[in-house]
Short mmCIF file of C-alpha atoms in Angstrom, two decimals:
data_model
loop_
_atom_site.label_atom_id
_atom_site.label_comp_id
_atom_site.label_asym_id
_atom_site.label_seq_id
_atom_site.Cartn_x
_atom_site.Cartn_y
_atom_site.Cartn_z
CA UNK A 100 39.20 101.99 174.02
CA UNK A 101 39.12 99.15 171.91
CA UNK A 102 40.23 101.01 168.60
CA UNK A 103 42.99 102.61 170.81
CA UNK A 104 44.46 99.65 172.12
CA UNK A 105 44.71 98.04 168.90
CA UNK A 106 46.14 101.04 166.83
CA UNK A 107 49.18 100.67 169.90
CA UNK A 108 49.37 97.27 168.39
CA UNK A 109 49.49 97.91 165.30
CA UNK A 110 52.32 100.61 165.96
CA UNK A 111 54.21 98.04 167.50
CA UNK A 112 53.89 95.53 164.75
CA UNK A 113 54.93 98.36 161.79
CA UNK A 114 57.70 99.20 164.42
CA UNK A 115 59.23 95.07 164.58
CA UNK A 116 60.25 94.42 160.88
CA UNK A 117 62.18 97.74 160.80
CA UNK A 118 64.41 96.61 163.96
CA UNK A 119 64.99 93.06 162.92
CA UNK A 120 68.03 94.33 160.90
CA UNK A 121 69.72 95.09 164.49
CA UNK A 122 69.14 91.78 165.54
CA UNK A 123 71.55 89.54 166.91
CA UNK A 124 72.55 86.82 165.11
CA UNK A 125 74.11 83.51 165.95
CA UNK A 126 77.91 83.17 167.03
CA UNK A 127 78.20 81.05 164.04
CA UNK A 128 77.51 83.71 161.29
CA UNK A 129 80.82 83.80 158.94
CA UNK A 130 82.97 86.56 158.13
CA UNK A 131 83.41 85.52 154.79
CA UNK A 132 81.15 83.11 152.35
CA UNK A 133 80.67 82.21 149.13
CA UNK A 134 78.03 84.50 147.38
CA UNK A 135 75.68 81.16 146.36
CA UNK A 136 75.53 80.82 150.64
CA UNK A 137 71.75 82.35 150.52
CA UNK A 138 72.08 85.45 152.17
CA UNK A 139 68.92 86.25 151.93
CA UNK A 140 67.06 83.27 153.07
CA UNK A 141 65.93 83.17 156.88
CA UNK A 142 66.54 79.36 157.28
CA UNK A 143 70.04 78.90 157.67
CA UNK A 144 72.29 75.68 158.31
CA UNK A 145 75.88 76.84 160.01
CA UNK A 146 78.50 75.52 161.64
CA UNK A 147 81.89 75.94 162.96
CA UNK A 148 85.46 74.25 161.31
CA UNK A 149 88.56 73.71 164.09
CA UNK A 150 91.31 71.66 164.30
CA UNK A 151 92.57 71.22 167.76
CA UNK A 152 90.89 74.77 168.42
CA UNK A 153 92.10 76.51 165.78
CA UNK A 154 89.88 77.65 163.54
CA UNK A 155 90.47 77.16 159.73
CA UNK A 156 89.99 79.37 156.64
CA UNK A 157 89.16 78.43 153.41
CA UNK A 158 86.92 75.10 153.75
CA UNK A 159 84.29 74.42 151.31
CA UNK A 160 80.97 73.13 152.58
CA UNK A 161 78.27 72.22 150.68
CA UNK A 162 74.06 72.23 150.38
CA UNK A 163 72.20 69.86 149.06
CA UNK A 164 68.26 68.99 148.72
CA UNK A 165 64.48 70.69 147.69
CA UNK A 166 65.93 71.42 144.56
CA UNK A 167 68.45 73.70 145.84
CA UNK A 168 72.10 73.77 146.00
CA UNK A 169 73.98 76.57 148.12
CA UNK A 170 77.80 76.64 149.07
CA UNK A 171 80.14 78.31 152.03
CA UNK A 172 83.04 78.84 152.63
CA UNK A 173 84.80 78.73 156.09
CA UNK A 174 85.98 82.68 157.51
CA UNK A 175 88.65 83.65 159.95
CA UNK A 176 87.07 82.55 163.02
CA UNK A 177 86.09 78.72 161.10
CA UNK A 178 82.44 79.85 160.77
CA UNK A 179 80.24 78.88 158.08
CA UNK A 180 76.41 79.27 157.36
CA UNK A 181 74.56 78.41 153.98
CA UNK A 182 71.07 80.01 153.42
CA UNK A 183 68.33 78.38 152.33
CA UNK A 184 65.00 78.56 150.72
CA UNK A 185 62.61 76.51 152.66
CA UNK A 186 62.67 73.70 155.53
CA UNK A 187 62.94 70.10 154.81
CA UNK A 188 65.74 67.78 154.85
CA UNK A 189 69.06 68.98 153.06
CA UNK A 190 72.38 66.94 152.26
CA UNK A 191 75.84 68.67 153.98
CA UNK A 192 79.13 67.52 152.58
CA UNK A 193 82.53 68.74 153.71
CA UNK A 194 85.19 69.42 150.63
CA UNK A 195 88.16 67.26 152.22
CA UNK A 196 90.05 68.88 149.36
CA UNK A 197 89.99 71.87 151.05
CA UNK A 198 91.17 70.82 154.43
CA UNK A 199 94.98 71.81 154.65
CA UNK A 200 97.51 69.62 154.58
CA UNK A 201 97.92 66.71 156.88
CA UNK A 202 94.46 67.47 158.47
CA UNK A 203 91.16 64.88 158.33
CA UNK A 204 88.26 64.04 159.28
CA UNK A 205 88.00 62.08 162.32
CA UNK A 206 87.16 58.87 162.55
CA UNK A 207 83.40 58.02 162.22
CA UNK A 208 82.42 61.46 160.99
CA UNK A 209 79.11 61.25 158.49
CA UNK A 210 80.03 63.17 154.60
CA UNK A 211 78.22 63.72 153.17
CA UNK A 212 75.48 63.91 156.36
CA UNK A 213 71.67 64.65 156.00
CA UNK A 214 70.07 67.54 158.41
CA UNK A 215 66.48 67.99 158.87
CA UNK A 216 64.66 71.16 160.14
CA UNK A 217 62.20 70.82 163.18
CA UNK A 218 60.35 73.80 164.47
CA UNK A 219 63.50 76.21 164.18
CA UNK A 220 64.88 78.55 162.02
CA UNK A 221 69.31 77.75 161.99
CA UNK A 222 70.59 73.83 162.26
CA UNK A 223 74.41 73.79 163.74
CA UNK A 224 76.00 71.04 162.38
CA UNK A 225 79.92 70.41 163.58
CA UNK A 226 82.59 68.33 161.62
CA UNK A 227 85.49 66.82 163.92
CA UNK A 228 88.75 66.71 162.37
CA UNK A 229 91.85 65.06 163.94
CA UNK A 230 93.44 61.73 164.29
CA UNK A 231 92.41 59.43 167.52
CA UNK A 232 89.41 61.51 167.80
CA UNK A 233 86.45 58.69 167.92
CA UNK A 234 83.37 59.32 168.21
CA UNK A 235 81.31 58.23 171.30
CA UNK A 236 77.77 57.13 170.74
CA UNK A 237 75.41 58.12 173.94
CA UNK A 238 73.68 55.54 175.59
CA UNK A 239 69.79 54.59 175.28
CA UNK A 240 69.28 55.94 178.22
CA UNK A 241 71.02 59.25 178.78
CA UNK A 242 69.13 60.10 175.29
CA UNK A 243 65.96 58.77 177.15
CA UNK A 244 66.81 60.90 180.14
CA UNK A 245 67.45 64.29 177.99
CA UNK A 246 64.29 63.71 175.75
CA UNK A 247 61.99 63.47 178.88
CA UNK A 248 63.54 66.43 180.04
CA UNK A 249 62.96 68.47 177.24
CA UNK A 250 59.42 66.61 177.08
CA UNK A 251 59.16 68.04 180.27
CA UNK A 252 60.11 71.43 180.13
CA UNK A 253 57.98 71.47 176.52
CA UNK A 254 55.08 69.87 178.52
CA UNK A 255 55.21 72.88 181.28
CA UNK A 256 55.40 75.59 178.05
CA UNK A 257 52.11 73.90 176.50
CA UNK A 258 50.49 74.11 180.42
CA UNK A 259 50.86 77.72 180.68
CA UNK A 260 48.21 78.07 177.17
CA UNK A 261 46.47 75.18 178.36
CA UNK A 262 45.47 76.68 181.80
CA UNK A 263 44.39 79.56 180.13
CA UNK A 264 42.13 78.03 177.81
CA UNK A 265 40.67 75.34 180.04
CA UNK A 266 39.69 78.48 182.47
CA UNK A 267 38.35 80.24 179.75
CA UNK A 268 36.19 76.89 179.05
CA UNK A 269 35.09 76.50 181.95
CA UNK A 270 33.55 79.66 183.11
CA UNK A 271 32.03 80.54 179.18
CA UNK A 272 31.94 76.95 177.66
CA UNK A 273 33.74 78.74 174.42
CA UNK A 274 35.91 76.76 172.72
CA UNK A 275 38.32 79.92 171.65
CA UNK A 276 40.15 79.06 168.42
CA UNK A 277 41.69 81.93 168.72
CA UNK A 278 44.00 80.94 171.86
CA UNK A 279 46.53 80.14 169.31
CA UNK A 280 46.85 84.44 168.41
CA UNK A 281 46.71 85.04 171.85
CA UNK A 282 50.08 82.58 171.87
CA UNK A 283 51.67 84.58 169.20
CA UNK A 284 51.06 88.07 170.02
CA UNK A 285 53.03 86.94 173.76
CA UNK A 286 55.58 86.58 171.41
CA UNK A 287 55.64 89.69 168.54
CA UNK A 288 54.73 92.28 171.26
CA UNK A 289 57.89 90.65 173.16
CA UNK A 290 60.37 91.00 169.66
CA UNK A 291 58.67 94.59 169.12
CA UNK A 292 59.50 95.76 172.24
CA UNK A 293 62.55 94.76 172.36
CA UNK A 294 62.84 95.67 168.87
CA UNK A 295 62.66 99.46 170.41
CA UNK A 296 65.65 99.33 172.68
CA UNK A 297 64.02 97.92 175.26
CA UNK A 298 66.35 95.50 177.87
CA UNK A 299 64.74 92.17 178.32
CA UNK A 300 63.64 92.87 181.99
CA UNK A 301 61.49 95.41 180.58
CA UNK A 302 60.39 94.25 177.11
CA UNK A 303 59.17 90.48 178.41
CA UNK A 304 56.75 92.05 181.25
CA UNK A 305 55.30 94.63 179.24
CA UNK A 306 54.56 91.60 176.44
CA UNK A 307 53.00 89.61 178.92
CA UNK A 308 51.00 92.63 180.31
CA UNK A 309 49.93 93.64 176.29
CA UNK A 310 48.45 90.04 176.29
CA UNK A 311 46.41 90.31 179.43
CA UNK A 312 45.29 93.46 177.40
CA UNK A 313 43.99 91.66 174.94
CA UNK A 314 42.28 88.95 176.87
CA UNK A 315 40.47 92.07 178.66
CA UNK A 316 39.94 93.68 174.93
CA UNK A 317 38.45 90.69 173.60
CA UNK A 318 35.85 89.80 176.38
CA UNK A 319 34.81 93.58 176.62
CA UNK A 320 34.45 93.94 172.77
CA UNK A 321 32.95 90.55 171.60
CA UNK A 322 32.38 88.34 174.10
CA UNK A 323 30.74 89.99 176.78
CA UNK A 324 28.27 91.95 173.65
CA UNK A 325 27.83 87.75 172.73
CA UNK A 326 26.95 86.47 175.90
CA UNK A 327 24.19 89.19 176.25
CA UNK A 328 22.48 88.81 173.48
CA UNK A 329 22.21 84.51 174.36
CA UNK A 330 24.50 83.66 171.30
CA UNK A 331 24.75 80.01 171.28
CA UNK A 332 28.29 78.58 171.71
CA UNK A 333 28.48 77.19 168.05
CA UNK A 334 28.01 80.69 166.82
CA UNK A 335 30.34 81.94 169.32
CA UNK A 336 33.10 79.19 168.18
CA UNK A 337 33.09 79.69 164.56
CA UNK A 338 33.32 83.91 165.65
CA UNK A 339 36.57 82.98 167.39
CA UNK A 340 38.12 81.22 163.92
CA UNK A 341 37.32 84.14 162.41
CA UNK A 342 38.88 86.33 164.67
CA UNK A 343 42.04 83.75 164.94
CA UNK A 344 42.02 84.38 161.07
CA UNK A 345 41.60 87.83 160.76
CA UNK A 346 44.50 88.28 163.91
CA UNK A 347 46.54 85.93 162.26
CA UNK A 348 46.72 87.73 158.97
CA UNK A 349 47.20 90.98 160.73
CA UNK A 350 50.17 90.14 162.05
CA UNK A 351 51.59 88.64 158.77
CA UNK A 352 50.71 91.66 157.23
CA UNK A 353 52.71 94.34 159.52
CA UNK A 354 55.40 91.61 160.56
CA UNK A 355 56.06 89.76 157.93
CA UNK A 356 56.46 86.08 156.43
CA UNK A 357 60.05 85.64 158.43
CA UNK A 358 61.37 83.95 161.26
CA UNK A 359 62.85 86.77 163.78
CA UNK A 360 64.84 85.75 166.73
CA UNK A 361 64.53 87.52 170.67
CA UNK A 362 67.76 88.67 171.83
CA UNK A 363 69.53 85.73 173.79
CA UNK A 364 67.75 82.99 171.60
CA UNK A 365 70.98 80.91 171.12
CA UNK A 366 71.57 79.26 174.43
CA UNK A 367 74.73 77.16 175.20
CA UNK A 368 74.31 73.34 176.43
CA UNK A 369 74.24 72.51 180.38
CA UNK A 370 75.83 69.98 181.39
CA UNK A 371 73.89 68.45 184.46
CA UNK A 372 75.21 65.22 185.32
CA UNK A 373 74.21 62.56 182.19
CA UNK A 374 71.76 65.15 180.89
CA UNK A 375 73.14 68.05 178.35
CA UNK A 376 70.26 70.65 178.20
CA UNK A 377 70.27 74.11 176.45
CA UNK A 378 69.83 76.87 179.19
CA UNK A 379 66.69 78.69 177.39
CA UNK A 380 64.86 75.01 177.80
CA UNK A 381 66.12 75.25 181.68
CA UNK A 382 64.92 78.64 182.53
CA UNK A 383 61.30 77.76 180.31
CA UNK A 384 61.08 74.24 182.51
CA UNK A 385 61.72 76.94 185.68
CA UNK A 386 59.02 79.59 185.14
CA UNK A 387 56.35 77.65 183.74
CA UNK A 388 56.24 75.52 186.81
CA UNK A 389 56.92 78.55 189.12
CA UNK A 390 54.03 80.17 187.50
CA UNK A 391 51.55 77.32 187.46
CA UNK A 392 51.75 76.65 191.24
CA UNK A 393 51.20 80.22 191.69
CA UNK A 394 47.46 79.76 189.08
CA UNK A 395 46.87 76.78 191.45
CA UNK A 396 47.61 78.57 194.73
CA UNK A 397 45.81 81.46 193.47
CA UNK A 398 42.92 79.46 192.36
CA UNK A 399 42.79 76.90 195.57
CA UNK A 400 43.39 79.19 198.19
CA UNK A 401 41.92 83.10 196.94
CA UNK A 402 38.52 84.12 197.44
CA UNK A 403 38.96 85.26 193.58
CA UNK A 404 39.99 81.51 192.96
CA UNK A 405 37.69 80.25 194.55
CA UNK A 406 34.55 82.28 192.69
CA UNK A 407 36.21 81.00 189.50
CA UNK A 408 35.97 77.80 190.32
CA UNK A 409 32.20 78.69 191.61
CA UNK A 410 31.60 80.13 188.31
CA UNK A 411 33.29 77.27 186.52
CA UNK A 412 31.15 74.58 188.35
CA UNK A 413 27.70 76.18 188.31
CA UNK A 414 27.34 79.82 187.28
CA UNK A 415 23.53 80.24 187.75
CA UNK A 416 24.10 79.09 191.21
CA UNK A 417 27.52 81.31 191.75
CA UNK A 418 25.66 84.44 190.55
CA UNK A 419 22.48 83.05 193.02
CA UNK A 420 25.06 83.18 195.78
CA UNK A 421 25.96 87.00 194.82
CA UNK A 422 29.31 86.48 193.03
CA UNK A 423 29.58 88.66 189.88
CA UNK A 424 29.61 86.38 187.25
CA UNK A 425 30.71 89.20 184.30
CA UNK A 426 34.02 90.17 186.75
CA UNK A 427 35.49 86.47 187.08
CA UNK A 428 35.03 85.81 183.12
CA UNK A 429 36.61 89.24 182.48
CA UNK A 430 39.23 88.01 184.69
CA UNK A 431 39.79 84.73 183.35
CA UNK A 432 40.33 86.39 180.14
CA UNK A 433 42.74 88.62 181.41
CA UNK A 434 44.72 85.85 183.11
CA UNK A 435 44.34 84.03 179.86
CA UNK A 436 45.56 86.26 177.63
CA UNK A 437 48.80 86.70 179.86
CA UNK A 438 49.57 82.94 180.54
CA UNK A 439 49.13 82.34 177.03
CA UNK A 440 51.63 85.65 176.48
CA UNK A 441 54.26 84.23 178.38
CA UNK A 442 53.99 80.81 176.70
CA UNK A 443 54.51 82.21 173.52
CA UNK A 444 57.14 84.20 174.44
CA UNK A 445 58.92 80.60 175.96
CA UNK A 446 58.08 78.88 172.73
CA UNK A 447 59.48 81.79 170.57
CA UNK A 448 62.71 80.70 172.63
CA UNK A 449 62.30 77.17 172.92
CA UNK A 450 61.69 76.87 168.72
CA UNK A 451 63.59 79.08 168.70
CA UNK A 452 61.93 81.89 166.46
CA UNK A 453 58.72 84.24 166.19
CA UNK A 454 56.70 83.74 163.07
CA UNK A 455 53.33 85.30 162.43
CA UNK A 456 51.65 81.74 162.53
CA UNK A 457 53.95 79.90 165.48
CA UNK A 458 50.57 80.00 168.20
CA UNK A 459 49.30 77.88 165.19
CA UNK A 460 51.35 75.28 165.00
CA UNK A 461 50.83 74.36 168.95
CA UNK A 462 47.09 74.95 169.12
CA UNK A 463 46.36 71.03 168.57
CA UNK A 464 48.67 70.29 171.26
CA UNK A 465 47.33 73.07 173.69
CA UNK A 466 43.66 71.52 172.91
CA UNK A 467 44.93 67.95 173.09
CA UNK A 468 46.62 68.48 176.59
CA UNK A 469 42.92 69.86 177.64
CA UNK A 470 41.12 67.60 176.07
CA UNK A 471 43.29 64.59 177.91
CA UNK A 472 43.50 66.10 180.82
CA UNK A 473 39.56 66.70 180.83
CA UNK A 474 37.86 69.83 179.29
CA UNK A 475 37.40 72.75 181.87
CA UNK A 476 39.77 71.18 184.56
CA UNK A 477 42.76 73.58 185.40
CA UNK A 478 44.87 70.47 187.17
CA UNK A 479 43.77 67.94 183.69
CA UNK A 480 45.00 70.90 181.34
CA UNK A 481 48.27 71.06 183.47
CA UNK A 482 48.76 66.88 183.65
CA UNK A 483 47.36 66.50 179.63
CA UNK A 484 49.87 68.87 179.01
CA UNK A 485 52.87 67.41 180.38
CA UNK A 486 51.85 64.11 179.14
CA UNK A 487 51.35 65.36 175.32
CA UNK A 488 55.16 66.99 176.02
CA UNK A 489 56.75 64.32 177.21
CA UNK A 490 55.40 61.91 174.31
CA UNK A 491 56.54 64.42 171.61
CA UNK A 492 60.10 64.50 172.45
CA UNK A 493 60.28 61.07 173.95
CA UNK A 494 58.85 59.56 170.31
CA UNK A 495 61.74 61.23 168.48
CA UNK A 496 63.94 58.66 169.56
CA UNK A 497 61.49 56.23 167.43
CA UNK A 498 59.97 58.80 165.16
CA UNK A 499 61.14 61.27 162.22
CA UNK A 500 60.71 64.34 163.98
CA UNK A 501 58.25 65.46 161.28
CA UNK A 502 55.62 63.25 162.83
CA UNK A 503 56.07 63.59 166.85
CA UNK A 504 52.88 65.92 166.94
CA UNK A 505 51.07 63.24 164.71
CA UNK A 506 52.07 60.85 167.54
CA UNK A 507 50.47 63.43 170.24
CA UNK A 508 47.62 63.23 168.62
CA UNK A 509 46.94 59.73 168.24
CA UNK A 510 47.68 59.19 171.61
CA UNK A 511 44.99 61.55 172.77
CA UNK A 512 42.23 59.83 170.43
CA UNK A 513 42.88 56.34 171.82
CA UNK A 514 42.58 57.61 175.48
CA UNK A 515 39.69 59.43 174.91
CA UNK A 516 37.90 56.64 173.18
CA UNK A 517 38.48 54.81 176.53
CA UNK A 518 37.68 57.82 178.90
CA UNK A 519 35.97 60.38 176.97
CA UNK A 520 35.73 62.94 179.86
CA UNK A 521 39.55 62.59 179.94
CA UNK A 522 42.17 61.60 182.45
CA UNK A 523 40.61 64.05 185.50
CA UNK A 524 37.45 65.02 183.79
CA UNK A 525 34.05 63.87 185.74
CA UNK A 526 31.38 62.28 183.75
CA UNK A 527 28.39 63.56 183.33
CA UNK A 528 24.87 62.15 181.62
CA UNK A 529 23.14 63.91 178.99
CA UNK A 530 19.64 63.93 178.95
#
């Protein structure tokens, strides 16, 4: 069973590189450019040129930084995008010379301007043109407001991994590097399926459904053999790098180096009341909470919830009391693997962009909401979470948004030299 499930994998992952050419791509992708714009490169910094709506032909924009220097040039509809070789910060400049006659910039406009890439794959960047247009700076606080919404809605995203892996704590007491794959593959199976043809309705539920799979495949094939031969949890840790390794290295293998987008990845911006939010970071705020009241309904008010937390409290005494120990933990890891799914497949849209190592990047913050919140407590996974999301996107406003996960982090080492068991964690004395 094992070698069959992951062969279906594997056909999936040879089948997602070969659909990425039919792709959709960004409203912003021109109709004509320049032939230094970087075709080829994933990364990609676009835009759109209008003058009182109408789109003009013919502008010249300009790339700058890394070494690198790529140009475009404005098509029919005013679009522009300029390829380029790797993230980092890049300088955009506007050719007024090739504005036509008796059109500007407006006032206040920024060229040349400098753009930075943070977690994403394409950087709009818009250049107003026309007189009387002035620019109107937002207020501290309506910034405020839409950072600790996004914090919010990034914080509910990092909750749905987090549960996962603080259940999977506490009922083994394995600390599973390998939660991180389990985020990933949520999103690959979800780009391969739909890779096939497959409408969203169809491709995101069997994703979700292909991680549970692998939660159930992992347990059966390694952990479960682990547990009865008494292998220690240190042993058991460093098996679950390995296996993070080997999975992660898999997947770069059959899907590639590049960033591919899901279908529906560019959102447009809400406006609700002072707060302008894009409608993929909505819809992820949405589900994730919808689905983690029904983990804590499930878990406070299910006889299946309840042996889980049995199991998770005191599993000598839960298996004492007749509840099968071996069932829950393969059902933890089956919930797991399918929370952890679906918040990869919200992260591939909240980057926006699946990439072989993206469960990666967010496996500090996924360890540092559990470790806040208290190791092996569902609710402290759920509030570390949302407090390590709202202090990422809140510190932009302060920080370069190269260093808003370094802030995360801090944050969760100066709590937990105050309260080492975390925010809801119980203490306990050794020895």
């Amino acid at each position: 069973m094992l070698a069959a499930v992951a062969a279906m994998f594997a056909a999936l992952l040879l089948s997602a590189p070969a659909a990425s050419a039919t792709t959709a791509t960004s409203d912003a992708s021109p109709s004509a450019t320049s032939p230094d714009s970087g075709a080829d490169y994933p990364d990609r910094i676009s835009g759109v040129i209008k003058n009182e709506g109408t789109p003009l032909e013919g502008v010249k924009i300009t790339a700058n930084g890394n070494g690198y220097e790529g140009e475009a040039v404005t098509g029919a509809n005013g679009s522009w995008s300029i390829g380029v070789p790797q993230q980092g910060a890049y300088e955009v400049e506007l050719d007024e010379s090739t504005l036509p006659e008796g059109v500007a910039l407006a006032e206040g406009q920024q060229n040349p301007r400098t753009v930075t890439f943070a977690n994403t794959t394409n950087i709009t960047t818009l250049f107003l043109l026309g007189e009387g247009i002035v620019l109107q700076e937002e207020s501290f606080g309506s910034l405020l407001l839409e950072r600790a919404v996004a914090g919010l809605s990034f914080g509910l995203l990092l909750a749905l991994s987090a549960v996962g892996l603080s259940l999977i704590f506490g009922t083994t007491g394995l600390t599973n590097f390998a939660h991180g794959e389990m985020v990933t593959l949520g999103a690959i199976l979800a780009f391969a399926f739909a890779s096939l043809g497959m409408p969203l309705w169809v491709a995101l539920p069997l994703a979700i459904l292909g991680g549970a799979a692998f939660g159930y495949v992992q347990d059966a094939g390694i952990w479960k053999p682990l547990r009865r031969r008494g292998t220690g949890l240190v042993p058991m840790m460093i098996v679950s790098i390995g296996l993070a390794v080997a999975v992660r290295y898999t997947v770069l293998f059959f899907f590639g180096g590049g960033t591919q987008q899901l279908p529906g990845s560019q959102s447009p911006i809400l406006e609700l009341g002072p707060v302008s939010i894009p409608r993929n970071t909505l819809v992820s705020l949405i589900v994730s909470l919808a689905v983690i009241l029904v983990v804590a309904l499930l878990l406070l008010r299910t006889r299946i919830g309840k042996a889980t937390r049995a199991v998770a409290d005191n599993p000598a005494l839960a298996a004492a009391s007749g509840i099968d120990v071996d069932r829950v933990i393969r059902l933890v890891w089956v919930i797991g693997g399918a929370l952890a799914a679906m918040g990869g497949i919200l992260w591939a849209y909240y980057r926006p962009g699946v990439s072989f190592n993206m469960g990666q990047q967010i496996l500090l913050l996924i360890f540092a909401g559990v470790t806040l919140g208290g190791l092996g407590t569902v609710f402290g996974a759920l509030v570390g979470s949302v407090l390590v999301g709202l202090f990422v996107e809140i510190s932009t406003l302060w920080l370069e948004a190269d260093l808003k996960y370094v802030g995360a982090l801090v944050i969760m080492i100066l709590v937990l030299l105050v309260r080492p068991q975390g925010l809801l964690g119980r203490r306990e004395r050794i020895g």
